[in-house]
Coordinates of C-alpha atoms in Angstrom, one line a residue:
M1 CA 81.3 68.3 80.9
T2 CA 82.2 64.7 79.6
K3 CA 85.1 63.0 81.5
D4 CA 87.2 63.2 77.8
S5 CA 86.8 66.8 77.7
K6 CA 88.5 67.8 80.9
R7 CA 92.0 65.9 79.9
I8 CA 94.7 68.1 78.7
I9 CA 97.1 66.8 76.0
F10 CA 100.4 68.0 74.5
L11 CA 102.2 66.7 71.3
A12 CA 105.7 68.0 71.7
D13 CA 107.5 68.2 68.5
M14 CA 111.3 69.2 68.1
Q15 CA 112.0 71.9 65.1
S16 CA 114.2 70.4 62.4
F17 CA 114.9 67.6 65.1
Y18 CA 118.2 66.0 63.5
A19 CA 119.6 69.2 62.2
S20 CA 118.6 71.1 65.3
I21 CA 121.4 68.6 66.9
E22 CA 124.1 68.6 64.7
K23 CA 123.7 72.7 65.1
A24 CA 124.0 72.3 68.7
A25 CA 126.7 69.9 68.3
H26 CA 129.2 72.4 66.1
P27 CA 128.1 76.3 66.3
Q28 CA 130.0 77.9 63.5
L29 CA 127.0 76.0 61.6
R30 CA 124.1 77.9 63.4
D31 CA 124.1 80.5 60.5
K32 CA 124.4 77.4 57.9
P33 CA 121.5 75.7 55.5
V34 CA 122.3 72.6 56.8
V35 CA 120.6 69.1 56.4
V36 CA 121.1 65.5 57.5
A37 CA 121.0 63.7 54.7
G38 CA 122.3 59.9 54.1
D39 CA 125.9 60.0 52.1
P40 CA 127.0 63.5 51.3
E41 CA 130.3 62.1 49.4
R42 CA 127.8 60.5 46.5
R43 CA 125.2 62.5 46.6
S44 CA 122.9 59.7 47.3
G45 CA 119.4 59.0 49.5
V46 CA 117.4 62.0 51.0
V47 CA 116.6 64.7 53.2
L48 CA 115.7 63.3 56.7
A49 CA 115.7 67.1 57.8
A50 CA 116.0 70.5 57.0
C51 CA 117.1 73.2 58.8
P52 CA 115.1 76.6 58.9
I53 CA 117.6 78.2 57.0
A54 CA 117.7 75.6 54.6
K55 CA 113.8 75.2 54.1
S56 CA 113.9 78.8 53.3
Y57 CA 115.5 78.2 50.1
G58 CA 112.8 75.4 49.4
V59 CA 114.7 72.4 50.1
T60 CA 112.2 70.0 52.0
T61 CA 112.5 66.6 53.7
A62 CA 112.3 63.9 52.2
E63 CA 113.1 64.9 48.7
A64 CA 116.7 63.9 47.1
L65 CA 119.6 64.9 48.0
W66 CA 121.1 66.5 44.7
Q67 CA 117.6 67.8 44.4
A68 CA 118.1 69.8 47.5
Q69 CA 121.8 70.4 46.3
Q70 CA 120.3 72.3 43.5
K71 CA 118.2 74.4 45.3
C72 CA 120.8 75.6 47.4
R73 CA 124.4 75.3 46.4
H74 CA 125.8 76.1 49.5
L75 CA 124.0 73.8 51.2
V76 CA 125.7 71.8 54.3
V77 CA 125.0 67.9 54.2
V78 CA 125.4 66.0 57.3
R79 CA 125.8 62.5 57.8
P80 CA 123.0 61.5 60.2
R81 CA 124.1 59.9 63.4
M82 CA 121.1 57.9 64.6
E83 CA 123.1 56.4 68.1
T84 CA 123.1 60.7 69.3
Y85 CA 119.6 61.4 67.9
L86 CA 118.2 58.6 69.9
R87 CA 120.4 59.5 73.1
V88 CA 119.0 63.1 73.1
S89 CA 115.2 61.7 72.4
V90 CA 115.1 59.8 75.6
Q91 CA 117.1 63.2 77.2
I92 CA 114.0 64.7 76.2
T93 CA 111.4 62.1 77.3
R94 CA 113.1 62.5 80.8
I95 CA 112.2 65.8 81.1
F96 CA 108.7 65.4 80.0
E97 CA 108.7 62.7 82.7
S98 CA 109.5 65.6 84.9
F99 CA 106.3 67.0 84.6
T100 CA 103.7 63.7 84.1
D101 CA 104.5 60.3 83.9
L102 CA 102.3 59.9 80.8
V103 CA 104.6 60.1 78.3
E104 CA 104.1 58.4 74.8
P105 CA 106.7 58.6 72.4
Y106 CA 104.6 59.0 69.2
S107 CA 108.2 59.3 66.9
I108 CA 112.0 60.1 67.7
D109 CA 111.0 63.7 67.9
E110 CA 107.4 63.9 68.9
Q111 CA 105.8 62.7 72.0
F112 CA 102.1 63.1 73.5
L113 CA 102.0 63.8 77.2
D114 CA 98.5 64.0 79.4
V115 CA 99.5 67.1 82.0
T116 CA 95.8 66.5 83.1
G117 CA 97.0 66.2 86.8
S118 CA 100.1 68.4 86.7
V119 CA 98.1 71.5 86.0
R120 CA 97.9 71.5 90.6
L121 CA 101.6 71.5 90.5
F122 CA 103.3 73.4 88.0
G123 CA 100.1 75.5 87.2
D124 CA 97.9 76.2 84.1
P125 CA 98.4 74.1 80.7
W126 CA 100.4 77.1 78.6
R127 CA 102.6 77.8 81.4
I128 CA 103.0 74.4 81.8
A129 CA 104.1 74.0 77.7
E130 CA 106.4 77.5 78.2
E131 CA 107.9 76.0 80.9
I132 CA 108.6 72.5 79.0
R133 CA 109.6 74.5 75.6
R134 CA 112.4 76.6 78.2
R135 CA 113.8 73.5 79.4
V136 CA 114.8 71.6 76.6
R137 CA 115.7 74.9 74.5
L138 CA 118.5 75.4 77.7
E139 CA 119.4 71.0 78.4
T140 CA 119.3 70.0 74.8
G141 CA 119.9 73.9 72.6
I142 CA 116.4 72.2 70.7
N143 CA 113.3 74.1 69.8
S144 CA 109.9 73.0 70.3
R145 CA 106.4 73.3 69.6
I146 CA 103.7 72.4 71.2
G147 CA 100.6 71.1 70.5
I148 CA 97.2 72.0 73.3
G149 CA 94.0 69.9 72.7
E150 CA 91.6 67.9 74.9
N151 CA 92.3 64.6 73.2
K152 CA 95.6 63.1 70.9
V153 CA 94.1 64.5 67.5
L154 CA 93.2 68.2 68.9
A155 CA 97.2 68.1 70.3
K156 CA 98.3 66.3 67.6
M157 CA 96.6 69.2 64.8
A158 CA 96.8 71.7 66.9
C159 CA 101.0 71.7 66.9
D160 CA 100.9 70.5 63.1
N161 CA 98.9 73.1 61.5
F162 CA 99.2 76.4 65.0
A163 CA 101.9 76.1 66.3
K164 CA 104.9 75.2 64.2
K165 CA 103.7 78.9 62.4
R166 CA 103.7 80.9 65.9
E167 CA 106.5 82.4 67.5
E168 CA 105.6 81.1 70.9
G169 CA 105.7 77.7 69.5
I170 CA 102.1 76.8 71.4
F171 CA 99.0 77.1 69.9
W172 CA 95.9 75.2 72.0
L173 CA 93.2 74.0 69.6
K174 CA 89.3 73.8 71.2
R175 CA 86.6 72.2 70.1
E176 CA 84.3 74.9 70.4
E177 CA 86.3 77.3 68.3
L178 CA 87.3 74.9 65.7
A179 CA 84.8 76.4 62.6
D180 CA 86.8 79.5 63.3
T181 CA 90.3 77.8 62.9
L182 CA 90.3 74.1 61.4
W183 CA 87.9 74.0 60.0
K184 CA 88.8 76.6 57.5
L185 CA 91.9 74.6 56.6
P186 CA 92.5 73.0 53.3
I187 CA 91.1 68.8 53.3
E188 CA 94.9 68.0 53.5
K189 CA 95.7 69.4 57.0
L190 CA 93.4 67.2 58.9
F191 CA 95.5 64.7 60.5
G192 CA 95.2 61.4 58.2
V193 CA 94.4 62.3 55.1
G194 CA 97.4 62.2 53.0
S195 CA 97.8 62.9 49.4
R196 CA 95.3 60.0 47.5
M197 CA 92.6 60.5 50.1
K198 CA 93.0 64.3 49.2
R199 CA 92.3 63.3 45.9
H200 CA 89.8 62.0 46.4
F201 CA 88.1 64.6 48.4
H202 CA 88.7 67.3 45.5
R203 CA 86.9 64.8 42.8
M204 CA 83.7 65.2 45.5
G205 CA 84.0 68.8 45.6
I206 CA 85.7 68.6 49.2
Y207 CA 88.2 71.0 49.5
Q208 CA 88.0 72.6 53.4
I209 CA 87.5 70.5 56.3
G210 CA 84.7 72.2 57.4
Q211 CA 83.4 70.8 54.1
L212 CA 84.0 67.2 55.6
A213 CA 83.2 68.0 59.0
R214 CA 79.7 69.5 57.7
M215 CA 79.0 66.3 55.6
S216 CA 76.9 62.9 57.5
P217 CA 79.0 60.3 58.7
A218 CA 77.0 57.7 57.1
V219 CA 77.9 59.1 53.7
L220 CA 81.3 59.2 54.8
A221 CA 81.2 55.3 56.0
R222 CA 79.3 54.3 53.0
R223 CA 82.1 55.4 51.0
W224 CA 85.3 54.8 53.0
G225 CA 83.9 52.6 55.6
V226 CA 85.1 53.0 58.6
N227 CA 87.9 55.4 57.8
G228 CA 85.4 57.3 57.2
E229 CA 83.9 57.6 60.0
V230 CA 87.4 58.0 62.1
L231 CA 88.0 61.5 59.7
W232 CA 84.7 63.0 60.4
R233 CA 85.5 62.0 64.2
T234 CA 88.7 64.0 63.3
A235 CA 87.0 67.1 61.3
H236 CA 85.0 67.5 64.8
G237 CA 88.1 66.6 67.4
L238 CA 86.8 63.3 69.1
D239 CA 89.1 61.4 69.9
N240 CA 89.1 59.3 73.8
S241 CA 92.3 57.4 72.8
P242 CA 94.7 57.7 76.0
V243 CA 98.4 58.5 76.3
S244 CA 99.9 55.1 77.0
L245 CA 103.1 54.0 77.7
Q246 CA 102.1 51.0 76.0
T247 CA 102.3 52.6 72.5
H248 CA 102.2 49.7 70.2
E249 CA 99.4 47.0 69.5
T250 CA 100.2 43.0 70.0
Q251 CA 102.7 43.0 67.3
K252 CA 100.6 41.6 63.8
G253 CA 104.6 40.9 62.1
I254 CA 108.2 41.9 61.5
G255 CA 109.6 43.1 58.9
H256 CA 112.7 44.4 57.3
H257 CA 112.7 47.1 54.5
M258 CA 115.8 48.2 52.3
T259 CA 116.6 50.8 50.2
L260 CA 119.2 49.8 48.0
P261 CA 122.4 52.3 46.5
R262 CA 121.4 51.1 43.1
D263 CA 119.3 49.4 40.6
Y264 CA 119.8 45.7 40.6
H265 CA 119.0 44.1 37.5
T266 CA 119.6 40.2 38.3
A267 CA 117.7 37.3 40.1
A268 CA 121.5 36.5 41.5
E269 CA 121.9 40.2 42.8
I270 CA 118.2 40.4 45.0
K271 CA 118.4 36.9 45.9
V272 CA 121.8 38.0 47.7
V273 CA 120.0 40.8 49.6
L274 CA 116.5 38.6 50.0
L275 CA 118.7 36.0 52.3
E276 CA 119.9 39.4 54.2
L277 CA 116.8 40.2 55.3
C278 CA 115.6 37.0 56.1
E279 CA 118.3 36.6 58.4
E280 CA 117.4 40.4 60.0
V281 CA 113.9 39.2 60.0
C282 CA 114.3 35.5 61.9
R283 CA 117.1 36.9 64.3
R284 CA 114.6 40.0 65.3
A285 CA 111.6 37.2 66.0
R286 CA 114.2 35.1 67.8
S287 CA 115.2 37.8 69.9
K288 CA 111.0 38.3 71.0
R289 CA 110.4 34.6 70.9
L290 CA 108.4 34.9 68.1
M291 CA 107.6 32.3 65.0
G292 CA 105.6 33.0 62.3
S293 CA 103.3 31.5 59.4
V294 CA 103.2 33.9 56.2
V295 CA 105.7 35.3 54.6
S296 CA 105.6 38.4 52.7
V297 CA 107.9 39.9 49.8
G298 CA 108.4 43.5 48.2
C299 CA 110.6 44.9 45.6
R300 CA 110.4 47.8 44.5
G301 CA 111.9 49.9 40.9
A302 CA 113.5 53.5 41.2
D303 CA 111.1 55.4 39.5
F304 CA 108.0 56.7 40.9
D305 CA 106.2 58.4 38.1
A306 CA 106.4 54.9 36.6
P307 CA 106.3 52.5 39.8
A308 CA 107.5 48.5 39.0
G309 CA 107.6 45.4 41.2
F310 CA 105.1 43.7 43.5
G311 CA 104.1 42.6 46.8
R312 CA 103.1 38.6 47.7
Q313 CA 102.5 36.9 50.4
L314 CA 103.0 32.8 50.9
K315 CA 101.6 30.5 53.9
L316 CA 103.6 28.3 55.5
P317 CA 103.4 24.7 56.1
E318 CA 104.7 25.5 59.5
P319 CA 105.6 28.3 62.1
T320 CA 109.2 29.4 61.2
H321 CA 111.9 31.9 63.4
D322 CA 114.4 30.1 60.5
A323 CA 116.4 32.2 58.5
M324 CA 116.7 29.4 55.1
T325 CA 113.3 28.3 55.6
L326 CA 112.3 31.9 55.4
Y327 CA 114.5 32.1 52.2
E328 CA 112.9 29.5 50.9
A329 CA 109.4 30.3 50.5
A330 CA 111.1 34.4 49.5
C331 CA 112.3 32.7 46.8
R332 CA 109.2 30.8 45.8
L333 CA 107.5 33.9 45.9
F334 CA 109.8 36.4 44.4
D335 CA 110.3 33.8 40.6
R336 CA 106.9 33.7 40.8
H337 CA 106.1 37.5 40.6
W338 CA 109.6 39.3 39.8
Q339 CA 108.9 40.9 36.0
Q340 CA 112.4 41.2 35.4
T341 CA 112.7 45.2 36.1
P342 CA 115.4 46.7 38.0
V343 CA 114.5 46.5 41.9
R344 CA 115.6 49.8 44.2
S345 CA 113.9 48.4 47.0
V346 CA 113.3 44.8 48.6
G347 CA 111.6 44.2 52.0
V348 CA 110.1 41.2 53.7
S349 CA 108.1 40.3 56.1
L350 CA 106.9 37.6 58.6
E351 CA 103.5 37.5 60.1
Q352 CA 100.4 35.7 61.8
L353 CA 103.3 35.6 65.1
V354 CA 103.0 33.3 67.7
P355 CA 105.1 32.1 70.7
D356 CA 108.1 30.4 69.5
N357 CA 106.8 27.1 72.3
V358 CA 103.8 26.8 69.5
V359 CA 105.2 24.5 67.0
Q360 CA 104.9 21.2 66.0
L361 CA 107.6 18.8 66.1
N362 CA 108.8 17.7 62.8
L363 CA 110.3 14.2 62.4
F364 CA 111.9 14.8 59.0
T365 CA 114.2 17.9 60.4
D366 CA 116.5 18.6 63.4
T367 CA 114.3 21.3 64.0
H368 CA 116.7 21.5 67.7
R369 CA 119.9 21.6 65.8
Q370 CA 118.7 24.4 63.6
R371 CA 117.7 26.4 66.8
S372 CA 120.8 26.3 68.1
L373 CA 122.9 27.4 65.4
A374 CA 120.6 30.1 64.9
R375 CA 121.3 30.8 68.8
A376 CA 125.1 30.5 68.5
L377 CA 124.7 33.3 66.3
D378 CA 122.6 35.7 67.6
D379 CA 124.7 35.4 70.4
I380 CA 128.2 36.2 68.4
R381 CA 126.1 39.2 66.5
A382 CA 125.1 40.5 69.9
R383 CA 128.2 40.2 71.4
Y384 CA 130.9 41.1 68.1
G385 CA 128.3 43.2 66.5
Q386 CA 126.3 41.7 63.7
D387 CA 128.9 42.2 61.2
A388 CA 131.0 39.8 62.9
I389 CA 129.7 36.4 60.6
L390 CA 128.6 36.8 58.3
R391 CA 127.2 34.6 55.0
A392 CA 129.7 34.4 52.5
V393 CA 127.4 35.7 49.8
S394 CA 127.6 39.3 51.8
L395 CA 131.0 39.7 50.5
L396 CA 129.8 39.9 47.2
G397 CA 129.1 43.3 45.6
A398 CA 125.1 43.1 46.0
G399 CA 125.8 42.5 49.6
Q400 CA 124.6 45.4 52.0
A401 CA 125.1 43.3 55.2
R402 CA 128.4 44.7 56.1
E403 CA 127.0 48.7 55.8
R404 CA 123.7 47.8 57.0
A405 CA 125.7 46.5 60.6
R406 CA 127.0 50.5 60.7
K407 CA 123.7 51.8 60.4
I408 CA 120.4 52.2 63.0
G409 CA 117.2 52.0 61.4
G410 CA 118.8 52.4 57.9
H411 CA 120.8 55.3 58.9
Y412 CA 124.5 55.6 60.2
K413 CA 125.4 55.5 63.9

């Protein structure tokens, strides 16, 4: 047996996380079809979470709210409360940490656990999974599902493809049983295969995971490079990555993206949002003591059937975390590539990051004064709120800074 095969890894997923929290907080919603979505009053935004009752009407996560309401006329729509969800996520992490110190957040409602060393303390893996589910249900009111495997890939696919469909909410996916379990599933059920890759595989006549698993990895590598080899390894349940508290590689970029409440048609409107995004990106860069030398700008329209927009980047003369410097570069990209089409989403990112103490002095600009002013603004916002001090353009109709200050991760606190 290899070292990797001796590991026991869990992927714990919280069922309909946001909706489950709302039902636990409001017992009168227990038997109602509940979704958590953007703005119930304006019927705008997308469904962030749907409870099992809502899903029985065909409501799906990520669909437009108005479409969900057409499927279920008596749908109960709850505005998201991100601060509450983050607090419950931390509470669940603490439960996991009472079983193992190797807990890796995968998302707000999914976490990997390495319980290899916990078996001698708490019993066999299945028993540990049952106790974790019991604790989470008792202390938060949320149902959880747990996939078990000898590595993270197997645990993830065990949870997504099997545990979620079983009454006990637990499934152990073993490599020696893949031919009778995982390989019989459609190709899109393989971790890492999205809708685009699914279409590629279908054009090749590959419809099941087993067909991919039986192919030569060299053939897949020639066609898709490293990604092809990774998918072959995934189909065979091969993965050596550790469960680690350090969940992210060294940060390569800092970005911020915003979906607008309506189509923006004029350059003046869009540039208001560009400035707000540049301010937010640079604030985050300064908080991490980083600067970047590449700016990326992306704009997209609202028609997903006929997508319009652009995504471009520009190399800056020197690293910066100054909002106006970033904004001027972003405007150059925008003026050069925008084709006068309506815009519904805008994004700005700062890349090729370096520590902010690695900067050449510029004899023609007062860098120290710019930095001091930016730090003062950061301190005011940190103390009194992000909307405590705003640029005048943010008070115009196109401005989104005040509304964004009421949110976490784009959703209401």
